[in-house]
PDB file of C-alpha atoms and ligand atoms in Angstrom:
ATOM      1  CA  UNK A 287      50.770  44.389  84.773  1.00 44.00           C
ATOM      2  CA  UNK A 288      53.209  44.941  87.656  1.00 49.00           C
ATOM      3  CA  UNK A 289      50.502  43.597  89.940  1.00 49.00           C
ATOM      4  CA  UNK A 290      49.889  40.566  87.709  1.00 48.00           C
ATOM      5  CA  UNK A 291      53.581  39.955  86.927  1.00 49.00           C
ATOM      6  CA  UNK A 292      55.102  38.681  90.100  1.00 50.00           C
ATOM      7  CA  UNK A 293      52.274  38.409  92.556  1.00 48.00           C
ATOM      8  CA  UNK A 294      54.500  39.971  95.182  1.00 55.00           C
ATOM      9  CA  UNK A 295      52.923  43.379  94.668  1.00 61.00           C
ATOM     10  CA  UNK A 296      49.700  41.940  96.045  1.00 79.00           C
ATOM     11  CA  UNK A 297      49.598  40.520  99.555  1.00 92.00           C
ATOM     12  CA  UNK A 298      50.267  36.907 100.508  1.00 96.00           C
ATOM     13  CA  UNK A 299      46.560  36.030 100.164  1.00 95.00           C
ATOM     14  CA  UNK A 300      46.865  36.423  96.372  1.00 95.00           C
ATOM     15  CA  UNK A 301      50.110  34.484  95.871  1.00 96.00           C
ATOM     16  CA  UNK A 302      48.199  31.253  95.125  1.00 96.00           C
ATOM     17  CA  UNK A 303      46.703  32.862  92.004  1.00 94.00           C
ATOM     18  CA  UNK A 304      50.141  32.740  90.379  1.00 94.00           C
ATOM     19  CA  UNK A 305      51.778  30.111  92.608  1.00 96.00           C
ATOM     20  CA  UNK A 306      49.322  27.303  93.454  1.00 97.00           C
ATOM     21  CA  UNK A 307      51.825  25.788  95.935  1.00 97.00           C
ATOM     22  CA  UNK A 308      51.000  28.707  98.253  1.00 98.00           C
ATOM     23  CA  UNK A 309      47.822  26.838  99.247  1.00 98.00           C
ATOM     24  CA  UNK A 310      49.619  23.523  99.855  1.00 98.00           C
ATOM     25  CA  UNK A 311      49.495  21.343 102.975  1.00 98.00           C
ATOM     26  CA  UNK A 312      53.116  21.951 104.012  1.00 98.00           C
ATOM     27  CA  UNK A 313      53.430  25.743 103.952  1.00 98.00           C
ATOM     28  CA  UNK A 314      55.655  27.927 106.129  1.00 99.00           C
ATOM     29  CA  UNK A 315      55.826  29.734 108.487  1.00 99.00           C
ATOM     30  CA  UNK A 316      53.856  28.066 111.257  1.00 99.00           C
ATOM     31  CA  UNK A 317      53.295  28.636 114.956  1.00 98.00           C
ATOM     32  CA  UNK A 318      55.178  26.202 117.185  1.00 98.00           C
ATOM     33  CA  UNK A 319      53.270  25.203 120.330  1.00 98.00           C
ATOM     34  CA  UNK A 320      55.567  23.441 122.776  1.00 98.00           C
ATOM     35  CA  UNK A 321      52.703  21.245 123.986  1.00 98.00           C
ATOM     36  CA  UNK A 322      52.411  19.691 120.496  1.00 98.00           C
ATOM     37  CA  UNK A 323      56.170  19.299 119.932  1.00 98.00           C
ATOM     38  CA  UNK A 324      57.546  15.754 120.010  1.00 98.00           C
ATOM     39  CA  UNK A 325      61.063  15.258 121.354  1.00 98.00           C
ATOM     40  CA  UNK A 326      62.943  12.902 119.019  1.00 98.00           C
ATOM     41  CA  UNK A 327      66.040  11.392 120.692  1.00 98.00           C
ATOM     42  CA  UNK A 328      67.305  10.243 117.277  1.00 98.00           C
ATOM     43  CA  UNK A 329      67.767  13.897 116.255  1.00 98.00           C
ATOM     44  CA  UNK A 330      71.511  14.473 116.575  1.00 97.00           C
ATOM     45  CA  UNK A 331      73.381  17.776 116.615  1.00 98.00           C
ATOM     46  CA  UNK A 332      73.736  19.753 113.371  1.00 98.00           C
ATOM     47  CA  UNK A 333      77.158  20.976 112.220  1.00 98.00           C
ATOM     48  CA  UNK A 334      78.032  23.935 110.007  1.00 98.00           C
ATOM     49  CA  UNK A 335      81.472  24.192 108.462  1.00 98.00           C
ATOM     50  CA  UNK A 336      81.527  27.490 106.635  1.00 98.00           C
ATOM     51  CA  UNK A 337      84.416  29.016 104.656  1.00 98.00           C
ATOM     52  CA  UNK A 338      84.527  32.796 105.314  1.00 97.00           C
ATOM     53  CA  UNK A 339      85.998  33.151 101.842  1.00 98.00           C
ATOM     54  CA  UNK A 340      82.732  31.906 100.318  1.00 98.00           C
ATOM     55  CA  UNK A 341      80.910  35.137 101.248  1.00 97.00           C
ATOM     56  CA  UNK A 342      80.537  37.326  98.162  1.00 97.00           C
ATOM     57  CA  UNK A 343      78.083  40.214  98.331  1.00 97.00           C
ATOM     58  CA  UNK A 344      75.280  41.764 100.338  1.00 96.00           C
ATOM     59  CA  UNK A 345      72.277  43.092  98.454  1.00 97.00           C
ATOM     60  CA  UNK A 346      68.881  44.705  98.822  1.00 98.00           C
ATOM     61  CA  UNK A 347      66.464  43.017  96.378  1.00 98.00           C
ATOM     62  CA  UNK A 348      63.569  45.205  97.430  1.00 97.00           C
ATOM     63  CA  UNK A 349      62.133  42.445  99.599  1.00 97.00           C
ATOM     64  CA  UNK A 350      64.963  41.579 101.982  1.00 98.00           C
ATOM     65  CA  UNK A 351      68.647  42.111 102.756  1.00 97.00           C
ATOM     66  CA  UNK A 352      70.548  39.078 101.438  1.00 97.00           C
ATOM     67  CA  UNK A 353      74.163  37.881 101.730  1.00 97.00           C
ATOM     68  CA  UNK A 354      75.180  35.602  98.849  1.00 98.00           C
ATOM     69  CA  UNK A 355      77.799  32.824  99.038  1.00 98.00           C
ATOM     70  CA  UNK A 356      79.734  30.828  96.433  1.00 98.00           C
ATOM     71  CA  UNK A 357      77.845  27.520  96.242  1.00 98.00           C
ATOM     72  CA  UNK A 358      79.607  26.079  93.172  1.00 98.00           C
ATOM     73  CA  UNK A 359      81.188  23.348  95.321  1.00 98.00           C
ATOM     74  CA  UNK A 360      81.017  21.967  98.891  1.00 98.00           C
ATOM     75  CA  UNK A 361      82.684  25.029 100.388  1.00 98.00           C
ATOM     76  CA  UNK A 362      80.280  26.031 103.175  1.00 98.00           C
ATOM     77  CA  UNK A 363      78.108  23.131 104.269  1.00 98.00           C
ATOM     78  CA  UNK A 364      75.548  22.148 106.887  1.00 98.00           C
ATOM     79  CA  UNK A 365      75.186  18.521 107.956  1.00 98.00           C
ATOM     80  CA  UNK A 366      73.691  16.395 110.747  1.00 98.00           C
ATOM     81  CA  UNK A 367      70.537  17.090 112.724  1.00 98.00           C
ATOM     82  CA  UNK A 368      67.557  15.922 110.613  1.00 98.00           C
ATOM     83  CA  UNK A 369      69.638  16.049 107.421  1.00 98.00           C
ATOM     84  CA  UNK A 370      71.152  13.278 105.328  1.00 98.00           C
ATOM     85  CA  UNK A 371      74.322  14.450 103.605  1.00 98.00           C
ATOM     86  CA  UNK A 372      75.906  17.878 103.307  1.00 98.00           C
ATOM     87  CA  UNK A 373      73.783  20.847 102.196  1.00 98.00           C
ATOM     88  CA  UNK A 374      75.522  23.836 100.572  1.00 98.00           C
ATOM     89  CA  UNK A 375      75.063  27.360 101.967  1.00 98.00           C
ATOM     90  CA  UNK A 376      73.689  29.567  99.163  1.00 98.00           C
ATOM     91  CA  UNK A 377      72.451  32.731 100.861  1.00 98.00           C
ATOM     92  CA  UNK A 378      71.202  34.200 104.090  1.00 98.00           C
ATOM     93  CA  UNK A 379      68.550  36.885 104.513  1.00 98.00           C
ATOM     94  CA  UNK A 380      66.220  38.340 107.108  1.00 98.00           C
ATOM     95  CA  UNK A 381      62.566  39.116 107.833  1.00 98.00           C
ATOM     96  CA  UNK A 382      61.722  41.900 110.242  1.00 98.00           C
ATOM     97  CA  UNK A 383      58.930  44.145 111.536  1.00 98.00           C
ATOM     98  CA  UNK A 384      58.208  47.860 111.776  1.00 98.00           C
ATOM     99  CA  UNK A 385      58.656  47.620 115.575  1.00 98.00           C
ATOM    100  CA  UNK A 386      60.440  45.294 118.013  1.00 97.00           C
ATOM    101  CA  UNK A 387      57.262  43.447 119.062  1.00 98.00           C
ATOM    102  CA  UNK A 388      56.907  41.576 115.740  1.00 98.00           C
ATOM    103  CA  UNK A 389      58.796  40.683 112.571  1.00 98.00           C
ATOM    104  CA  UNK A 390      59.677  36.990 112.776  1.00 99.00           C
ATOM    105  CA  UNK A 391      57.917  34.530 110.457  1.00 99.00           C
ATOM    106  CA  UNK A 392      57.734  31.572 112.829  1.00 99.00           C
ATOM    107  CA  UNK A 393      56.007  32.208 116.168  1.00 99.00           C
ATOM    108  CA  UNK A 394      56.977  30.257 119.298  1.00 98.00           C
ATOM    109  CA  UNK A 395      54.219  29.733 121.903  1.00 98.00           C
ATOM    110  CA  UNK A 396      52.674  33.030 120.835  1.00 98.00           C
ATOM    111  CA  UNK A 397      55.995  34.881 120.924  1.00 98.00           C
ATOM    112  CA  UNK A 398      56.916  36.952 117.853  1.00 98.00           C
ATOM    113  CA  UNK A 399      60.567  38.041 117.657  1.00 98.00           C
ATOM    114  CA  UNK A 400      61.783  41.326 116.198  1.00 98.00           C
ATOM    115  CA  UNK A 401      63.358  39.501 113.266  1.00 98.00           C
ATOM    116  CA  UNK A 402      64.215  36.071 111.880  1.00 98.00           C
ATOM    117  CA  UNK A 403      67.408  35.233 110.008  1.00 98.00           C
ATOM    118  CA  UNK A 404      67.345  32.443 107.418  1.00 98.00           C
ATOM    119  CA  UNK A 405      70.442  30.551 106.260  1.00 98.00           C
ATOM    120  CA  UNK A 406      69.456  28.794 103.038  1.00 99.00           C
ATOM    121  CA  UNK A 407      71.233  25.568 102.035  1.00 99.00           C
ATOM    122  CA  UNK A 408      70.517  23.127  99.202  1.00 99.00           C
ATOM    123  CA  UNK A 409      71.186  19.438  98.612  1.00 98.00           C
ATOM    124  CA  UNK A 410      73.813  18.963  95.866  1.00 98.00           C
ATOM    125  CA  UNK A 411      72.515  15.450  95.138  1.00 98.00           C
ATOM    126  CA  UNK A 412      69.843  17.284  93.111  1.00 98.00           C
ATOM    127  CA  UNK A 413      72.443  18.866  90.804  1.00 98.00           C
ATOM    128  CA  UNK A 414      71.601  22.535  91.276  1.00 98.00           C
ATOM    129  CA  UNK A 415      69.330  24.832  93.279  1.00 98.00           C
ATOM    130  CA  UNK A 416      66.640  24.787  90.580  1.00 98.00           C
ATOM    131  CA  UNK A 417      66.541  20.997  90.803  1.00 98.00           C
ATOM    132  CA  UNK A 418      66.701  21.002  94.605  1.00 98.00           C
ATOM    133  CA  UNK A 419      63.659  23.230  95.027  1.00 97.00           C
ATOM    134  CA  UNK A 420      61.562  20.585  93.282  1.00 98.00           C
ATOM    135  CA  UNK A 421      62.489  17.945  95.875  1.00 98.00           C
ATOM    136  CA  UNK A 422      61.080  17.435  99.399  1.00 98.00           C
ATOM    137  CA  UNK A 423      64.661  17.042 100.716  1.00 98.00           C
ATOM    138  CA  UNK A 424      66.076  19.714  98.440  1.00 98.00           C
ATOM    139  CA  UNK A 425      66.569  22.664 100.781  1.00 99.00           C
ATOM    140  CA  UNK A 426      67.472  23.153 104.445  1.00 99.00           C
ATOM    141  CA  UNK A 427      66.979  26.496 106.158  1.00 99.00           C
ATOM    142  CA  UNK A 428      68.396  27.314 109.595  1.00 99.00           C
ATOM    143  CA  UNK A 429      66.165  29.906 111.236  1.00 99.00           C
ATOM    144  CA  UNK A 430      67.596  32.114 113.990  1.00 98.00           C
ATOM    145  CA  UNK A 431      65.376  34.470 115.990  1.00 98.00           C
ATOM    146  CA  UNK A 432      66.608  37.986 116.735  1.00 96.00           C
ATOM    147  CA  UNK A 433      65.665  39.843 119.890  1.00 95.00           C
ATOM    148  CA  UNK A 434      66.618  43.433 120.638  1.00 94.00           C
ATOM    149  CA  UNK A 435      69.082  44.150 123.437  1.00 89.00           C
ATOM    150  CA  UNK A 436      72.359  45.980 123.937  1.00 71.00           C
ATOM    151  CA  UNK A 437      74.447  43.541 121.908  1.00 62.00           C
ATOM    152  CA  UNK A 438      75.900  44.034 118.433  1.00 61.00           C
ATOM    153  CA  UNK A 439      76.119  41.660 115.456  1.00 59.00           C
ATOM    154  CA  UNK A 440      78.286  42.206 112.343  1.00 57.00           C
ATOM    155  CA  UNK A 441      75.867  40.783 109.765  1.00 59.00           C
ATOM    156  CA  UNK A 442      73.994  44.052 109.694  1.00 65.00           C
ATOM    157  CA  UNK A 443      77.163  46.133 109.370  1.00 77.00           C
ATOM    158  CA  UNK A 444      77.225  46.055 105.568  1.00 81.00           C
ATOM    159  CA  UNK A 445      73.781  47.558 105.420  1.00 86.00           C
ATOM    160  CA  UNK A 446      74.883  51.169 105.014  1.00 86.00           C
ATOM    161  CA  UNK A 447      75.564  50.904 101.295  1.00 89.00           C
ATOM    162  CA  UNK A 448      72.543  48.882 100.152  1.00 96.00           C
ATOM    163  CA  UNK A 449      69.802  51.324 101.166  1.00 96.00           C
ATOM    164  CA  UNK A 450      67.689  51.003  98.026  1.00 97.00           C
ATOM    165  CA  UNK A 451      66.417  48.148  95.863  1.00 98.00           C
ATOM    166  CA  UNK A 452      69.027  46.801  93.476  1.00 98.00           C
ATOM    167  CA  UNK A 453      71.996  48.036  95.531  1.00 97.00           C
ATOM    168  CA  UNK A 454      74.721  45.414  96.045  1.00 97.00           C
ATOM    169  CA  UNK A 455      78.083  45.657  97.806  1.00 95.00           C
ATOM    170  CA  UNK A 456      81.041  43.329  98.431  1.00 94.00           C
ATOM    171  CA  UNK A 457      80.634  41.376 101.661  1.00 93.00           C
ATOM    172  CA  UNK A 458      83.704  39.192 102.079  1.00 93.00           C
ATOM    173  CA  UNK A 459      85.701  37.342 104.730  1.00 94.00           C
ATOM    174  CA  UNK A 460      82.495  36.686 106.658  1.00 93.00           C
ATOM    175  CA  UNK A 461      81.853  33.482 108.606  1.00 94.00           C
ATOM    176  CA  UNK A 462      78.095  33.294 109.242  1.00 95.00           C
ATOM    177  CA  UNK A 463      78.617  30.828 112.095  1.00 95.00           C
ATOM    178  CA  UNK A 464      79.405  33.822 114.321  1.00 93.00           C
ATOM    179  CA  UNK A 465      75.633  34.362 114.258  1.00 94.00           C
ATOM    180  CA  UNK A 466      74.794  31.054 115.932  1.00 96.00           C
ATOM    181  CA  UNK A 467      73.623  31.230 119.562  1.00 96.00           C
ATOM    182  CA  UNK A 468      75.397  29.195 122.268  1.00 96.00           C
ATOM    183  CA  UNK A 469      72.794  26.422 122.353  1.00 98.00           C
ATOM    184  CA  UNK A 470      72.379  24.034 119.390  1.00 97.00           C
ATOM    185  CA  UNK A 471      68.856  23.062 120.488  1.00 98.00           C
ATOM    186  CA  UNK A 472      66.380  23.163 117.605  1.00 99.00           C
ATOM    187  CA  UNK A 473      62.900  22.363 116.346  1.00 99.00           C
ATOM    188  CA  UNK A 474      62.533  20.765 112.923  1.00 99.00           C
ATOM    189  CA  UNK A 475      59.606  20.253 110.563  1.00 99.00           C
ATOM    190  CA  UNK A 476      58.939  19.988 106.824  1.00 98.00           C
ATOM    191  CA  UNK A 477      57.711  23.155 105.125  1.00 99.00           C
ATOM    192  CA  UNK A 478      58.079  25.609 102.292  1.00 98.00           C
ATOM    193  CA  UNK A 479      59.626  28.820 101.028  1.00 98.00           C
ATOM    194  CA  UNK A 480      57.850  31.680 102.799  1.00 98.00           C
ATOM    195  CA  UNK A 481      57.823  33.660  99.540  1.00 98.00           C
ATOM    196  CA  UNK A 482      56.635  32.663  96.065  1.00 96.00           C
ATOM    197  CA  UNK A 483      56.931  30.084  94.522  1.00 97.00           C
ATOM    198  CA  UNK A 484      56.315  28.614  98.049  1.00 98.00           C
ATOM    199  CA  UNK A 485      57.756  25.235  97.011  1.00 98.00           C
ATOM    200  CA  UNK A 486      57.440  22.592  99.783  1.00 98.00           C
ATOM    201  CA  UNK A 487      61.112  21.635  99.650  1.00 98.00           C
ATOM    202  CA  UNK A 488      62.414  22.848 103.008  1.00 99.00           C
ATOM    203  CA  UNK A 489      63.628  20.972 106.056  1.00 99.00           C
ATOM    204  CA  UNK A 490      63.325  23.741 108.636  1.00 99.00           C
ATOM    205  CA  UNK A 491      65.828  23.804 111.527  1.00 99.00           C
ATOM    206  CA  UNK A 492      64.704  26.544 113.941  1.00 99.00           C
ATOM    207  CA  UNK A 493      67.137  27.359 116.752  1.00 98.00           C
ATOM    208  CA  UNK A 494      65.536  27.568 120.173  1.00 98.00           C
ATOM    209  CA  UNK A 495      67.873  30.270 121.556  1.00 98.00           C
ATOM    210  CA  UNK A 496      67.490  33.735 119.996  1.00 97.00           C
ATOM    211  CA  UNK A 497      70.505  35.961 119.299  1.00 95.00           C
ATOM    212  CA  UNK A 498      70.616  39.574 120.431  1.00 93.00           C
ATOM    213  CA  UNK A 499      70.924  42.646 118.227  1.00 92.00           C
ATOM    214  CA  UNK A 500      71.100  46.262 119.312  1.00 89.00           C
ATOM    215  CA  UNK A 501      68.314  48.803 118.815  1.00 91.00           C
ATOM    216  CA  UNK A 502      70.422  50.716 116.301  1.00 88.00           C
ATOM    217  CA  UNK A 503      71.064  47.544 114.318  1.00 90.00           C
ATOM    218  CA  UNK A 504      67.294  47.053 114.062  1.00 93.00           C
ATOM    219  CA  UNK A 505      66.928  50.706 113.097  1.00 93.00           C
ATOM    220  CA  UNK A 506      69.501  50.132 110.320  1.00 93.00           C
ATOM    221  CA  UNK A 507      67.505  47.158 109.046  1.00 95.00           C
ATOM    222  CA  UNK A 508      64.337  49.259 109.088  1.00 96.00           C
ATOM    223  CA  UNK A 509      66.153  52.049 107.205  1.00 96.00           C
ATOM    224  CA  UNK A 510      66.295  49.880 104.072  1.00 97.00           C
ATOM    225  CA  UNK A 511      63.918  50.804 101.261  1.00 98.00           C
ATOM    226  CA  UNK A 512      61.765  48.693  98.921  1.00 97.00           C
ATOM    227  CA  UNK A 513      62.099  51.369  96.262  1.00 97.00           C
ATOM    228  CA  UNK A 514      64.953  52.002  93.856  1.00 97.00           C
ATOM    229  CA  UNK A 515      67.325  54.966  94.295  1.00 96.00           C
ATOM    230  CA  UNK A 516      65.317  57.710  92.582  1.00 94.00           C
ATOM    231  CA  UNK A 517      61.830  56.488  93.490  1.00 96.00           C
ATOM    232  CA  UNK A 518      59.522  57.634  96.295  1.00 96.00           C
ATOM    233  CA  UNK A 519      60.684  56.214  99.634  1.00 96.00           C
ATOM    234  CA  UNK A 520      58.887  53.003 100.577  1.00 97.00           C
ATOM    235  CA  UNK A 521      60.362  51.563 103.787  1.00 98.00           C
ATOM    236  CA  UNK A 522      61.358  47.893 103.671  1.00 98.00           C
ATOM    237  CA  UNK A 523      59.661  46.591 106.835  1.00 98.00           C
ATOM    238  CA  UNK A 524      57.166  43.817 107.668  1.00 98.00           C
ATOM    239  CA  UNK A 525      58.542  41.444 105.007  1.00 98.00           C
ATOM    240  CA  UNK A 526      57.231  38.396 106.893  1.00 98.00           C
ATOM    241  CA  UNK A 527      54.573  35.942 105.691  1.00 98.00           C
ATOM    242  CA  UNK A 528      51.531  35.349 107.924  1.00 98.00           C
ATOM    243  CA  UNK A 529      51.211  32.019 109.744  1.00 98.00           C
ATOM    244  CA  UNK A 530      50.151  29.046 107.620  1.00 98.00           C
ATOM    245  CA  UNK A 531      48.030  26.015 108.650  1.00 98.00           C
ATOM    246  CA  UNK A 532      49.997  23.185 110.340  1.00 98.00           C
ATOM    247  CA  UNK A 533      47.712  20.563 108.655  1.00 98.00           C
ATOM    248  CA  UNK A 534      48.658  17.732 110.959  1.00 97.00           C
ATOM    249  CA  UNK A 535      52.419  18.140 110.644  1.00 98.00           C
ATOM    250  CA  UNK A 536      54.468  17.177 113.710  1.00 98.00           C
ATOM    251  CA  UNK A 537      57.232  19.499 114.878  1.00 99.00           C
ATOM    252  CA  UNK A 538      60.082  17.555 116.474  1.00 99.00           C
ATOM    253  CA  UNK A 539      62.629  18.899 118.939  1.00 98.00           C
ATOM    254  CA  UNK A 540      66.222  17.911 119.578  1.00 98.00           C
ATOM    255  CA  UNK A 541      65.730  18.792 123.243  1.00 98.00           C
ATOM    256  CA  UNK A 542      63.357  17.741 126.058  1.00 96.00           C
TER     257      UNK A 542
HETATM  258  C1  SBR B 871      62.898  30.187  94.589  1.00 71.13           C
HETATM  259  C2  SBR B 871      63.938  31.192  94.170  1.00 71.13           C
HETATM  260  C3  SBR B 871      63.920  32.431  95.014  1.00 71.13           C
HETATM  261  N1  SBR B 871      63.555  32.189  96.393  1.00 71.13           N
HETATM  262  C4  SBR B 871      64.438  31.648  97.251  1.00 71.13           C
HETATM  263  O1  SBR B 871      65.533  31.250  96.907  1.00 71.13           O
HETATM  264  C5  SBR B 871      64.011  31.578  98.674  1.00 71.13           C
HETATM  265  C6  SBR B 871      64.877  31.031  99.612  1.00 71.13           C
HETATM  266  C7  SBR B 871      64.488  30.942 100.956  1.00 71.13           C
HETATM  267  C8  SBR B 871      63.243  31.432 101.345  1.00 71.13           C
HETATM  268  S1  SBR B 871      62.756  31.322 103.024  1.00 71.13           S
HETATM  269  N2  SBR B 871      62.193  32.754 103.497  1.00 71.13           N
HETATM  270  O2  SBR B 871      61.699  30.357 103.088  1.00 71.13           O
HETATM  271  O3  SBR B 871      63.950  30.997 103.770  1.00 71.13           O
HETATM  272  C9  SBR B 871      62.383  31.985 100.423  1.00 71.13           C
HETATM  273  C10 SBR B 871      62.766  32.069  99.072  1.00 71.13           C
HETATM  274  C11 SBR B 871      63.671  31.674  92.750  1.00 71.13           C
HETATM  275  N3  SBR B 871      63.831  30.563  91.832  1.00 71.13           N
HETATM  276  C12 SBR B 871      62.795  29.915  91.294  1.00 71.13           C
HETATM  277  C13 SBR B 871      63.305  28.956  90.420  1.00 71.13           C
HETATM  278  C14 SBR B 871      64.698  29.043  90.476  1.00 71.13           C
HETATM  279  C15 SBR B 871      65.728  28.332  89.822  1.00 71.13           C
HETATM  280  C16 SBR B 871      67.057  28.663  90.094  1.00 71.13           C
HETATM  281  C17 SBR B 871      67.349  29.693  91.013  1.00 71.13           C
HETATM  282  C18 SBR B 871      66.320  30.401  91.650  1.00 71.13           C
HETATM  283  C19 SBR B 871      65.016  30.064  91.368  1.00 71.13           C
HETATM  284 ZN1   ZN B 872      63.326  33.755 104.719  1.00 71.13          ZN
END
């Protein structure tokens, strides 16, 4: 029944049996081929104004490492770019591989990054997150690619005390905008959650410039476990969804 219950036990090819959206026409992630990208000069810059006090906890839910924010009012918001109105930051999480040569969900001109960080925001005009995920303009996710180099980033610092599934720890006074790369250049397209229920409610904003993390930060990420504390060790790696069909969608860029 575990297998039947949440579909996540089985691989992504079975998700559609419980979540029909998984076979939709606007699924994520996709490969971005620069030759097919259309520059759209009407795409302005995006702006994030985040309150460090909105950060609450960091947790391991057995499928990713997630930082949760207070989204009960317009405290940490994203606006501009392809978006209309202010979207509230709800959580951020990551997808990564078992080695540095893969791990990202989106692929850029054949390049897979070691990891991909997602900052998930929702449109308060839809009342709450549950309502927003039923709308095509309900959710906006900023995707940031991670490549391994000598640098260090704080996000992964809190990882030490959430090793196993279900572990949660305070993660406060954290401004996620420190994670943004220098350049604001982005690609944008309409897609879906990359995990069940795979709702097609996401305006994706993928930053062109990757950020750098150190090898030991990646090792820390890969030291997380899918299992609970007293269960057999099952490393939490390769939590990325395979590429989905583009189905005629056009990816636009804010840059030439
Ligand atoms: C979808 C929700 C759980 N999933 C997500 O929030 C989510 C967010 C971002 C991504 S990604 N990797 O595309 O950035 C994937 C999944 C569960 N859920 C379902 C109904 C619902 C109602 C209220 C609250 C949570 C609810
Ligand atoms: Zn994600």
